[in-house]
JSON list of C-alpha atoms in Angstrom, two decimals:
[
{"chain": "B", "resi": 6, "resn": "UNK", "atom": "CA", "xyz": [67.76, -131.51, 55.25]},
{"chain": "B", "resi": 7, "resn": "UNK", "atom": "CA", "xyz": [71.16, -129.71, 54.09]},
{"chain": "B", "resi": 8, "resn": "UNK", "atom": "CA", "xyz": [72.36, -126.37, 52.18]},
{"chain": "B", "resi": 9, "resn": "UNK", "atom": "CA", "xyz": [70.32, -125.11, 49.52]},
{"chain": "B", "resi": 10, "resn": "UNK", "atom": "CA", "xyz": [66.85, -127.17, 50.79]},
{"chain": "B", "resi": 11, "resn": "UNK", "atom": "CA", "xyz": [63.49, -125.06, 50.28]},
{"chain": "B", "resi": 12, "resn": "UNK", "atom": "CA", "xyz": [61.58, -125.09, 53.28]},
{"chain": "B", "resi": 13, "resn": "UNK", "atom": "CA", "xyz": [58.09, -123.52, 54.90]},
{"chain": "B", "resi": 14, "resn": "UNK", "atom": "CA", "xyz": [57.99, -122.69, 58.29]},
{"chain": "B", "resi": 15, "resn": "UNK", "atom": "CA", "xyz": [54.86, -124.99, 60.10]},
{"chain": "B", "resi": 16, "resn": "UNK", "atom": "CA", "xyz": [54.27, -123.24, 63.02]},
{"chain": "B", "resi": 17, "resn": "UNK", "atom": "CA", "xyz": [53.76, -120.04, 64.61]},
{"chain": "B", "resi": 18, "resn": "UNK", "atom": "CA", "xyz": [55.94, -118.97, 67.15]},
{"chain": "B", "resi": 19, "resn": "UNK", "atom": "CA", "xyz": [57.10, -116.09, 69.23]},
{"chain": "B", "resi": 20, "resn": "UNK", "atom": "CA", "xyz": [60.64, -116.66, 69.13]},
{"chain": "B", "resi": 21, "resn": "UNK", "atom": "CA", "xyz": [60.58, -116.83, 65.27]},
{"chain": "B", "resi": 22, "resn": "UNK", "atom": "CA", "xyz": [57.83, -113.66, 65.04]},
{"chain": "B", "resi": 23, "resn": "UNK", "atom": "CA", "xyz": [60.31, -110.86, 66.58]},
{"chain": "B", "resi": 24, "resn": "UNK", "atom": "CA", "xyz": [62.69, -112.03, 63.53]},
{"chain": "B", "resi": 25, "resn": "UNK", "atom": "CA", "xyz": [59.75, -111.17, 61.27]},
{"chain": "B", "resi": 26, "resn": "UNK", "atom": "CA", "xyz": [59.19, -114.78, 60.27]},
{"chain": "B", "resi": 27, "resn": "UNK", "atom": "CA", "xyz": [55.86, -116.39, 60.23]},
{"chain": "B", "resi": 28, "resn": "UNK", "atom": "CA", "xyz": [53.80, -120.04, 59.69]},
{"chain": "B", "resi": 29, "resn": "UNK", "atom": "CA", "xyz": [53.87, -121.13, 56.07]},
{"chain": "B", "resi": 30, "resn": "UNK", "atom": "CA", "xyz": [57.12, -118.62, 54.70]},
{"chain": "B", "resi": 31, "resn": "UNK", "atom": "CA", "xyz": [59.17, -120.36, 52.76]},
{"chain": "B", "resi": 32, "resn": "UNK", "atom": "CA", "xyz": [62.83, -120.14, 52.46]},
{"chain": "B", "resi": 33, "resn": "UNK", "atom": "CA", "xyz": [66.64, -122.39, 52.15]},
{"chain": "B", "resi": 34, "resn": "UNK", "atom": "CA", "xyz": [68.71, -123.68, 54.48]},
{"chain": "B", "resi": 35, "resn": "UNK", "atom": "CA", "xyz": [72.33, -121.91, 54.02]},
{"chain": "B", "resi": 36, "resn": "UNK", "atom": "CA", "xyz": [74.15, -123.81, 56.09]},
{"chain": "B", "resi": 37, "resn": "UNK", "atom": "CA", "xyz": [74.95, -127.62, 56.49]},
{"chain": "B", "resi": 38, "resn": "UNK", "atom": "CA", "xyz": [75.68, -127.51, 60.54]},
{"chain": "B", "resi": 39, "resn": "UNK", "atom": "CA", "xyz": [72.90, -128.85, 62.51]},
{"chain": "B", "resi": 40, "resn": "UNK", "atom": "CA", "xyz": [73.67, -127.51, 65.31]},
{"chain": "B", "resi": 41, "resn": "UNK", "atom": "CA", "xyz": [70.75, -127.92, 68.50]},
{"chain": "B", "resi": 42, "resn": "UNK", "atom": "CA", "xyz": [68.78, -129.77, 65.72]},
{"chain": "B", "resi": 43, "resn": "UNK", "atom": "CA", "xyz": [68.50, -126.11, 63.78]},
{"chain": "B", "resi": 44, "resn": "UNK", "atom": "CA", "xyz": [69.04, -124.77, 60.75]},
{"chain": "B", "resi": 45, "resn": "UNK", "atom": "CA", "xyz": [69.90, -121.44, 59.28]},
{"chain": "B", "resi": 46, "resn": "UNK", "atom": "CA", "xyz": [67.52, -120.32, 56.98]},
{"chain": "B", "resi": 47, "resn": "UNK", "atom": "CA", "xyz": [67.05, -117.58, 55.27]},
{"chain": "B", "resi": 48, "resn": "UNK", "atom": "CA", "xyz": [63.54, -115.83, 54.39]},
{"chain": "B", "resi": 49, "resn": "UNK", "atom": "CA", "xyz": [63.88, -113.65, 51.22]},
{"chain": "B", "resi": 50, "resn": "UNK", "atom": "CA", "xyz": [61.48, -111.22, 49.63]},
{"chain": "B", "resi": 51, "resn": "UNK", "atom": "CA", "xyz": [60.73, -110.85, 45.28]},
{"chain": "B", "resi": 52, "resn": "UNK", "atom": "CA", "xyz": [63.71, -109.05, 43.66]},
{"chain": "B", "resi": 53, "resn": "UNK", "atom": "CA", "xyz": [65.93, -106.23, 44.98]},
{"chain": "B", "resi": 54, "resn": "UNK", "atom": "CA", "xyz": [64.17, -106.24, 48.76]},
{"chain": "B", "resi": 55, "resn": "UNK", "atom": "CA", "xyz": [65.91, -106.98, 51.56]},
{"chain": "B", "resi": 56, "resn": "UNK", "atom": "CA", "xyz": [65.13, -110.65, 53.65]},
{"chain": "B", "resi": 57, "resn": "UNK", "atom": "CA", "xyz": [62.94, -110.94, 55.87]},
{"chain": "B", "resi": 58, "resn": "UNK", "atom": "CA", "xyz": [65.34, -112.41, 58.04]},
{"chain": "B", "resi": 59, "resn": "UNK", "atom": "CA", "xyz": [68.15, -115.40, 58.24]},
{"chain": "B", "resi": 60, "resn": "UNK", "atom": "CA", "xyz": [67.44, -117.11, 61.15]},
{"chain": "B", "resi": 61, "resn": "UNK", "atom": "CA", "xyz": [67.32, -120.87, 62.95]},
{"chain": "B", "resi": 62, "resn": "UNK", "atom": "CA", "xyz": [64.39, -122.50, 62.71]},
{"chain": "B", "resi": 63, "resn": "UNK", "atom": "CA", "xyz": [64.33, -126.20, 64.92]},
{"chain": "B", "resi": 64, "resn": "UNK", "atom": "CA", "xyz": [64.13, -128.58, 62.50]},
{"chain": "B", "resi": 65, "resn": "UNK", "atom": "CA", "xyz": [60.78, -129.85, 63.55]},
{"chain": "B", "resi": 66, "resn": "UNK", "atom": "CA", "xyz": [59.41, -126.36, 62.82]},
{"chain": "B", "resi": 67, "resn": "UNK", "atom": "CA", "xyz": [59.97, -127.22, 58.98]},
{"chain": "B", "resi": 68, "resn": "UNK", "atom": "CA", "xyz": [59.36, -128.94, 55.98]},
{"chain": "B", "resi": 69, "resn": "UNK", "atom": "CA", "xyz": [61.23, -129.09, 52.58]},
{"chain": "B", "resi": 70, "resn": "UNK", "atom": "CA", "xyz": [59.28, -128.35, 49.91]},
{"chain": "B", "resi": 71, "resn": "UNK", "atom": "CA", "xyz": [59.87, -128.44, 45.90]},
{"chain": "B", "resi": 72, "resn": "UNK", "atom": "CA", "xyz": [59.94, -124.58, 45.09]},
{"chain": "B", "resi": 73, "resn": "UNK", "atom": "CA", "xyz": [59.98, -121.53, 46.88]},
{"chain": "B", "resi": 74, "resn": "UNK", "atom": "CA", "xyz": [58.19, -118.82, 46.10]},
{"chain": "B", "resi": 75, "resn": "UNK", "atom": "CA", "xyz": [59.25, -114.99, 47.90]},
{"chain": "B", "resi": 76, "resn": "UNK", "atom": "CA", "xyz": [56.00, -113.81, 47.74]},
{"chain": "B", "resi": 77, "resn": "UNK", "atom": "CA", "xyz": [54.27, -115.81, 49.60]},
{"chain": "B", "resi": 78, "resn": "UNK", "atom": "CA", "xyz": [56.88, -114.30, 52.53]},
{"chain": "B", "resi": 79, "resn": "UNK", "atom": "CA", "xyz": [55.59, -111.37, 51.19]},
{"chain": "B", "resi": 80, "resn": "UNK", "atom": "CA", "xyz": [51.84, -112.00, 51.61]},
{"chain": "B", "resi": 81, "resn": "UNK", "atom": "CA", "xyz": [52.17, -112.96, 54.82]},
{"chain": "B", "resi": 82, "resn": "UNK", "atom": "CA", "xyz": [54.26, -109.96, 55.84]},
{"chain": "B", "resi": 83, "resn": "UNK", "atom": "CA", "xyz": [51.98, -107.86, 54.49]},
{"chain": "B", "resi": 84, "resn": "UNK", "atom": "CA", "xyz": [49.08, -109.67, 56.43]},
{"chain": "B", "resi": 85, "resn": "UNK", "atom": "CA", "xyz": [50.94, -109.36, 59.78]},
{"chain": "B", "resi": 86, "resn": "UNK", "atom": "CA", "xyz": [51.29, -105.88, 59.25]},
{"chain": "B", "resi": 87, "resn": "UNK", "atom": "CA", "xyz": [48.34, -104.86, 58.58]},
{"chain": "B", "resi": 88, "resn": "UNK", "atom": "CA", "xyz": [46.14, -106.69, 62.04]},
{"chain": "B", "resi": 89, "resn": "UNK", "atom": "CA", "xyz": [48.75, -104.86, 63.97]},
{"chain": "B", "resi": 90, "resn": "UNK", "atom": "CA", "xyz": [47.59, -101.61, 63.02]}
]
């Protein structure tokens, strides 16, 4: 994996749910440093919203995939919120 990679998150964690960031959301790597076998990646939402978060995710916790698509973050955002209430 390196800069600019699209990736989807493939597990469900705890550390990576306080940051807002959930199995299958999808976002690029913006850094080439590996450091601790992480990456940073960043989570963004469809047009002018702010990311969900820019985070490290291990890279075991990933995949790269072709295309990302923000609303799928989005979606499952929205589903997260909504069984907490």
């Amino acid at each position: 994996m390196k800069m600019m990679d699209t990736v989807e998150v493939i597990v469900e964690k705890e550390k990576y749910a306080r940051d807002g960031v959930h199995k299958g959301m999808q976002g690029w790597i913006c850094l080439d440093d590996n450091s601790h076998n992480a990456r940073l990646v960043n989570f963004p939402q469809c047009g002018e919203k702010d990311d969900i978060a820019e985070i490290c995710i291990k890279e075991e916790d990933l995949k790269e995939i072709p295309v990302m698509h923000a609303i799928i973050n989005e979606q499952i955002k929205a589903a997260f919120e909504n069984s907490e209430k």
